[in-house]
Amino acid sequence: MNPQAKLLSITSLFLGSTITITSNHWIMAWTGLEINTLAILPLISKSHHPRAIEAATKYFLVQAAASALLLFSSMTNAWYTGQWDITQLTHPTSCLLLTTAISIKLGLVPFHFWFPEVLQGTSLTTGLLLATALKFPPITLLLLTSSSLNPTLLTIMAVASTALGGWAGLNQTQTRKILAFSSISHLGWMAIILVYNPKLTLITFYLYCLMTIPIFLTLDTIKTLKLTTMSTAWTKIPPLTATLMLMLLSLAGLPPLTGFLPKWLIIQELTKQEMTPTATIIALLSLLGLFFYLRLAYCATITLPPNSINHMKQWQTNKSTKMFITTFITLSIMLLPLSPMIFT
């Protein structure tokens, strides 16, 4: 891809996200989301492979439909209340339409079908952007309107997302699809607590990004797209694949790793809200995700494929990449002891 075109796309992504996050007016927020959609399309389709073109087309159609719904929601609210302010969304129909629009943009169940397919059709670096950076503006809009949203609807969608993210990930062999279903499952955890504690949703999203970034970067470094190639990847950079197991277990939410923190806090908050059955159900459903994270970890570090004696081990990688990944790996594994500092 042309470096100037890539720079323009990435700059537009930053611009679109900034406009949406900082705006108070619905039209400005919608404009930022549209800029984001148009900026990511060249990055999705840059390989010119039919699969990438298909992914870009699916992404465009889904995001265009979601943006139209969001615009319709804000116009309906303005028609009945005379307010274009994002925090003044009070009309019930508008709230329902907005929940649908943002769910489509994020990939929450039952609007999740596009996300694994798009992630499968693009590169790991673009997939990383789709799974982290491009979810931030829609989540910001959900946070700003959280007081107006229907808690029952969000709870049902959240539990369904966690369940489907776990079930559908069980029989996948492609690492990108597994990470896509992992993302859907984590979105369920974010959505369930949104109405009761919006700040906790934001912390969960930040920590999810912190854990997902090194996993995507590691898989990109060892050039692994399938479980079958993952079993031979440990010979390339043994220390990196060894820490990959810890990162995956952190994403699964096992203590004493970073990923345990958001799950612990969400279950605690749900119990305070007298939603113990819901907390129990969502905690049990996360065990499904744990199974496929363990399978990934097993393939990455414990399987021992046949190797020729003359096989050369690649112990060194690009130093700048190594420093970047190392920083994120450390944060994704060792942040739990620092959690009291985060909240003070």
Coordinates of C-alpha atoms in Angstrom, one line a residue:
M1 CA 0.0 0.0 0.0
N2 CA 1.2 3.5 -0.9
P3 CA 2.8 5.1 2.3
Q4 CA 1.0 8.4 1.7
A5 CA -2.4 6.6 1.3
K6 CA -1.7 4.6 4.5
L7 CA -0.7 7.8 6.4
L8 CA -3.9 9.5 5.2
S9 CA -6.1 6.6 6.3
I10 CA -4.5 6.4 9.8
T11 CA -4.7 10.2 10.2
S12 CA -8.4 10.1 9.2
L13 CA -9.0 7.3 11.8
F14 CA -7.6 9.5 14.5
L15 CA -9.6 12.5 13.2
G16 CA -12.9 10.6 13.0
S17 CA -12.4 9.0 16.5
T18 CA -11.5 12.4 18.0
I19 CA -14.5 14.1 16.5
T20 CA -16.9 11.5 17.8
I21 CA -15.4 11.3 21.3
T22 CA -15.3 15.1 21.8
S23 CA -18.7 16.0 20.2
N24 CA -21.9 17.0 22.0
H25 CA -24.0 17.2 18.9
W26 CA -25.4 14.1 17.2
I27 CA -24.5 15.2 13.7
M28 CA -20.9 15.7 14.6
A29 CA -20.8 12.3 16.3
W30 CA -22.3 10.7 13.2
T31 CA -19.8 12.6 11.0
G32 CA -16.9 11.2 13.0
L33 CA -18.2 7.6 12.7
E34 CA -18.6 8.0 8.9
I35 CA -15.0 9.3 8.6
N36 CA -13.8 6.2 10.6
T37 CA -15.7 3.9 8.3
L38 CA -14.3 5.4 5.1
A39 CA -10.8 5.6 6.5
I40 CA -10.6 1.9 7.5
L41 CA -11.9 0.5 4.1
P42 CA -8.6 1.0 2.2
L43 CA -6.7 -0.7 5.1
I44 CA -9.1 -3.7 5.0
S45 CA -8.9 -4.1 1.2
K46 CA -5.1 -3.3 0.8
S47 CA -4.1 -6.9 -0.1
H48 CA -6.5 -6.9 -3.1
H49 CA -7.3 -10.5 -2.3
P50 CA -11.0 -11.5 -3.1
R51 CA -11.4 -12.3 0.6
A52 CA -10.2 -8.8 1.6
I53 CA -12.5 -7.1 -0.9
E54 CA -15.4 -9.2 0.4
A55 CA -14.6 -8.2 4.0
A56 CA -14.4 -4.5 3.0
T57 CA -17.8 -4.7 1.2
K58 CA -19.4 -6.4 4.2
Y59 CA -17.9 -3.9 6.6
F60 CA -19.1 -0.9 4.5
L61 CA -22.7 -2.2 4.1
V62 CA -23.1 -3.0 7.8
Q63 CA -21.5 0.2 9.1
A64 CA -23.6 2.3 6.6
A65 CA -26.8 0.6 7.9
A66 CA -25.8 1.3 11.5
S67 CA -24.9 4.9 10.7
A68 CA -28.3 5.4 9.0
L69 CA -30.1 4.0 12.1
L70 CA -28.1 6.2 14.4
L71 CA -28.9 9.3 12.3
F72 CA -32.6 8.3 12.3
S73 CA -32.5 7.8 16.1
S74 CA -31.1 11.3 16.7
M75 CA -33.5 12.9 14.2
T76 CA -36.5 11.2 15.9
N77 CA -35.3 12.4 19.3
A78 CA -34.8 16.0 17.9
W79 CA -38.3 15.9 16.3
Y80 CA -40.0 15.0 19.6
T81 CA -37.8 16.9 22.1
G82 CA -36.1 19.6 20.1
Q83 CA -32.7 18.4 21.5
W84 CA -29.6 17.5 19.4
D85 CA -27.5 17.1 22.5
I86 CA -26.1 13.5 22.9
T87 CA -26.8 13.3 26.6
Q88 CA -30.4 14.5 26.2
L89 CA -31.6 11.3 24.4
T90 CA -35.0 10.7 26.2
H91 CA -37.5 9.4 23.6
P92 CA -38.1 5.6 24.0
T93 CA -38.1 4.9 20.3
S94 CA -34.8 6.8 19.8
C95 CA -33.2 4.9 22.7
L96 CA -34.2 1.6 21.2
L97 CA -32.9 2.6 17.7
L98 CA -29.6 3.9 19.2
T99 CA -29.1 0.6 21.1
T100 CA -29.6 -1.3 17.8
A101 CA -27.3 1.0 15.8
I102 CA -24.4 0.9 18.3
S103 CA -24.9 -2.9 18.8
I104 CA -24.5 -3.3 15.0
K105 CA -21.4 -1.1 15.0
L106 CA -19.8 -3.0 17.9
G107 CA -20.9 -6.5 16.8
L108 CA -23.0 -7.4 19.8
V109 CA -25.4 -10.4 19.5
P110 CA -27.7 -10.6 17.6
F111 CA -25.9 -8.2 15.2
H112 CA -22.5 -10.0 15.4
F113 CA -22.5 -11.9 12.1
W114 CA -20.3 -9.5 10.2
F115 CA -17.4 -9.2 12.7
P116 CA -15.7 -12.7 12.5
E117 CA -16.0 -12.6 8.7
V118 CA -14.5 -9.2 8.3
L119 CA -11.7 -10.0 10.8
Q120 CA -11.0 -13.2 8.9
G121 CA -10.7 -11.4 5.6
T122 CA -8.1 -8.8 6.7
S123 CA -4.6 -8.8 8.0
L124 CA -3.8 -9.1 11.7
T125 CA -2.7 -5.4 12.1
T126 CA -6.0 -4.1 10.5
G127 CA -7.9 -6.7 12.6
L128 CA -6.3 -5.2 15.7
L129 CA -7.6 -1.8 14.7
L130 CA -11.1 -3.2 14.1
A131 CA -11.1 -5.0 17.5
T132 CA -9.8 -2.1 19.6
A133 CA -9.5 1.4 18.2
L134 CA -12.7 1.4 16.1
K135 CA -14.8 0.2 19.0
F136 CA -13.9 3.2 21.1
P137 CA -16.1 5.9 19.5
P138 CA -19.3 3.7 19.6
I139 CA -18.6 2.8 23.2
T140 CA -18.2 6.5 24.0
L141 CA -21.7 7.2 22.6
L142 CA -23.1 4.3 24.7
L143 CA -21.4 5.8 27.8
L144 CA -22.9 9.3 27.1
T145 CA -26.4 7.9 26.7
S146 CA -26.2 5.1 29.4
S147 CA -28.7 6.8 31.7
S148 CA -31.4 6.6 29.0
L149 CA -30.9 3.0 27.8
N150 CA -33.0 0.0 28.7
P151 CA -31.2 -2.1 31.3
T152 CA -33.2 -5.3 30.6
L153 CA -32.5 -5.2 26.8
L154 CA -28.7 -4.6 27.4
T155 CA -28.6 -7.4 30.0
I156 CA -30.2 -9.9 27.5
M157 CA -27.9 -8.8 24.7
A158 CA -24.8 -9.0 27.0
V159 CA -25.6 -12.5 28.3
A160 CA -26.3 -13.6 24.7
S161 CA -23.0 -12.1 23.5
T162 CA -21.0 -13.8 26.2
A163 CA -22.7 -17.2 25.5
L164 CA -22.3 -17.0 21.7
G165 CA -18.8 -15.7 21.9
G166 CA -17.9 -18.7 24.0
W167 CA -19.9 -21.3 22.0
A168 CA -18.9 -20.2 18.5
G169 CA -15.2 -19.9 19.4
L170 CA -15.0 -23.6 20.5
N171 CA -14.9 -25.1 17.0
Q172 CA -12.8 -22.5 15.3
T173 CA -9.3 -23.2 13.8
Q174 CA -8.5 -19.7 12.5
T175 CA -6.8 -17.5 15.1
R176 CA -8.5 -14.3 13.8
K177 CA -12.0 -15.8 14.1
I178 CA -11.2 -17.0 17.6
L179 CA -10.1 -13.5 18.6
A180 CA -13.3 -12.1 16.9
F181 CA -15.5 -14.3 19.1
S182 CA -13.3 -13.4 22.1
S183 CA -14.1 -9.7 21.3
I184 CA -17.8 -10.4 21.1
S185 CA -17.7 -12.2 24.5
H186 CA -15.8 -9.3 26.1
L187 CA -18.3 -6.8 24.7
G188 CA -21.0 -8.8 26.6
W189 CA -19.1 -8.1 29.9
M190 CA -18.9 -4.4 29.0
A191 CA -22.6 -4.1 28.0
I192 CA -23.9 -5.8 31.1
I193 CA -22.5 -3.2 33.5
L194 CA -23.0 -0.2 31.3
V195 CA -26.2 1.2 32.9
Y196 CA -25.1 0.5 36.5
N197 CA -21.5 1.7 36.3
P198 CA -20.4 3.3 33.0
K199 CA -16.8 4.0 34.3
L200 CA -16.4 0.2 34.9
T201 CA -17.4 -0.4 31.2
L202 CA -14.6 2.0 30.2
I203 CA -12.0 0.4 32.5
T204 CA -13.0 -3.0 31.1
F205 CA -12.6 -1.7 27.5
Y206 CA -9.2 -0.3 28.3
L207 CA -8.0 -3.5 29.9
Y208 CA -9.4 -5.6 27.0
C209 CA -7.4 -3.4 24.5
L210 CA -4.3 -3.8 26.7
M211 CA -4.6 -7.6 26.6
T212 CA -5.6 -7.9 23.0
I213 CA -2.9 -5.7 21.5
P214 CA 0.1 -7.9 22.5
I215 CA -1.7 -11.0 21.3
F216 CA -2.4 -9.6 17.8
L217 CA 1.2 -8.3 17.7
T218 CA 2.7 -11.6 18.8
L219 CA 0.6 -13.6 16.2
D220 CA 1.7 -11.1 13.6
T221 CA 5.4 -11.5 14.6
I222 CA 5.3 -15.3 14.5
K223 CA 3.1 -15.2 11.3
T224 CA 0.4 -17.5 12.7
L225 CA -3.1 -17.5 11.2
K226 CA -4.2 -21.1 12.0
L227 CA -4.0 -23.5 15.0
T228 CA -2.0 -26.0 12.9
T229 CA 0.8 -23.4 12.2
M230 CA 0.7 -22.3 15.8
S231 CA 2.0 -25.7 17.0
T232 CA 5.2 -25.1 15.0
A233 CA 5.6 -21.5 15.9
W234 CA 7.4 -22.0 19.2
T235 CA 10.6 -22.8 17.3
K236 CA 10.8 -19.3 15.8
I237 CA 10.9 -17.2 19.0
P238 CA 10.5 -19.5 22.1
P239 CA 10.4 -16.7 24.7
L240 CA 7.6 -14.9 22.8
T241 CA 5.4 -18.0 22.4
A242 CA 6.0 -18.9 26.1
T243 CA 4.6 -15.5 27.2
L244 CA 1.7 -15.9 24.6
M245 CA 0.3 -18.6 26.9
L246 CA 0.2 -16.1 29.8
M247 CA -1.4 -13.4 27.7
L248 CA -4.2 -15.8 26.5
L249 CA -4.8 -16.9 30.1
S250 CA -5.0 -13.2 31.1
L251 CA -7.6 -12.6 28.4
A252 CA -9.5 -15.6 29.8
G253 CA -9.6 -13.8 33.1
L254 CA -7.6 -16.1 35.4
P255 CA -6.0 -14.7 38.6
P256 CA -3.4 -13.4 39.3
L257 CA -3.2 -11.9 35.8
T258 CA -4.5 -8.5 34.6
G259 CA -7.7 -10.0 32.9
F260 CA -9.1 -11.1 36.3
L261 CA -9.5 -7.5 37.4
P262 CA -12.4 -6.4 35.1
K263 CA -14.4 -9.6 35.6
W264 CA -13.9 -9.4 39.4
L265 CA -15.1 -5.8 39.5
I266 CA -18.1 -6.5 37.2
I267 CA -19.3 -9.5 39.3
Q268 CA -18.9 -7.4 42.4
E269 CA -20.9 -4.5 41.0
L270 CA -23.7 -6.9 39.7
T271 CA -23.9 -8.4 43.2
K272 CA -24.3 -5.0 44.7
Q273 CA -27.1 -4.3 42.2
E274 CA -28.9 -7.5 43.5
M275 CA -28.2 -9.3 40.2
T276 CA -26.5 -12.3 41.6
P277 CA -28.2 -14.8 39.2
T278 CA -27.0 -12.8 36.2
A279 CA -23.5 -12.5 37.6
T280 CA -23.5 -16.3 38.1
I281 CA -24.7 -17.0 34.6
I282 CA -22.1 -14.6 32.9
A283 CA -19.3 -16.1 35.1
L284 CA -20.2 -19.6 34.1
L285 CA -20.4 -18.6 30.4
S286 CA -16.9 -17.2 30.5
L287 CA -15.7 -20.8 31.1
L288 CA -16.5 -21.5 27.5
G289 CA -14.1 -18.8 26.5
L290 CA -11.5 -20.2 28.9
F291 CA -11.6 -23.6 27.0
F292 CA -10.6 -22.1 23.6
Y293 CA -8.0 -19.9 25.2
L294 CA -6.5 -23.0 26.8
R295 CA -6.6 -24.7 23.5
L296 CA -4.7 -21.8 21.9
A297 CA -2.2 -21.8 24.7
Y298 CA -1.8 -25.6 24.4
C299 CA -1.1 -25.4 20.7
A300 CA 1.3 -22.5 21.1
T301 CA 3.5 -23.9 23.9
I302 CA 2.9 -27.5 24.8
T303 CA 2.6 -29.3 21.5
L304 CA 5.9 -30.6 20.1
P305 CA 5.8 -31.2 16.3
P306 CA 8.6 -33.1 14.5
N307 CA 11.6 -31.0 13.6
S308 CA 14.6 -31.6 11.4
I309 CA 18.0 -31.4 13.2
N310 CA 19.2 -28.7 10.9
H311 CA 16.3 -26.3 11.7
M312 CA 17.6 -22.8 12.6
K313 CA 15.9 -21.1 15.6
Q314 CA 15.2 -17.4 15.1
W315 CA 16.1 -15.8 18.5
Q316 CA 16.2 -12.2 17.3
T317 CA 13.5 -10.0 16.0
N318 CA 13.2 -6.3 15.1
K319 CA 14.4 -4.4 18.2
S320 CA 11.8 -1.6 18.0
T321 CA 9.0 -4.2 17.6
K322 CA 10.4 -6.2 20.5
M323 CA 10.4 -3.3 22.9
F324 CA 6.8 -2.4 21.9
I325 CA 5.5 -5.9 22.3
T326 CA 7.4 -6.4 25.6
T327 CA 5.8 -3.3 27.2
F328 CA 2.3 -4.4 26.3
I329 CA 3.0 -8.0 27.4
T330 CA 4.2 -6.8 30.8
L331 CA 1.0 -4.7 31.2
S332 CA -1.3 -7.4 30.0
I333 CA 0.1 -9.9 32.6
M334 CA 1.2 -7.9 35.7
L335 CA -1.3 -5.1 36.2
L336 CA -3.5 -6.8 38.9
P337 CA -1.3 -5.9 41.9
L338 CA -1.5 -2.3 40.8
S339 CA -5.3 -2.3 40.8
P340 CA -5.7 -0.4 44.1
M341 CA -3.6 2.4 42.6
I342 CA -6.0 2.6 39.6
F343 CA -9.0 3.2 41.7
T344 CA -7.4 5.7 44.1

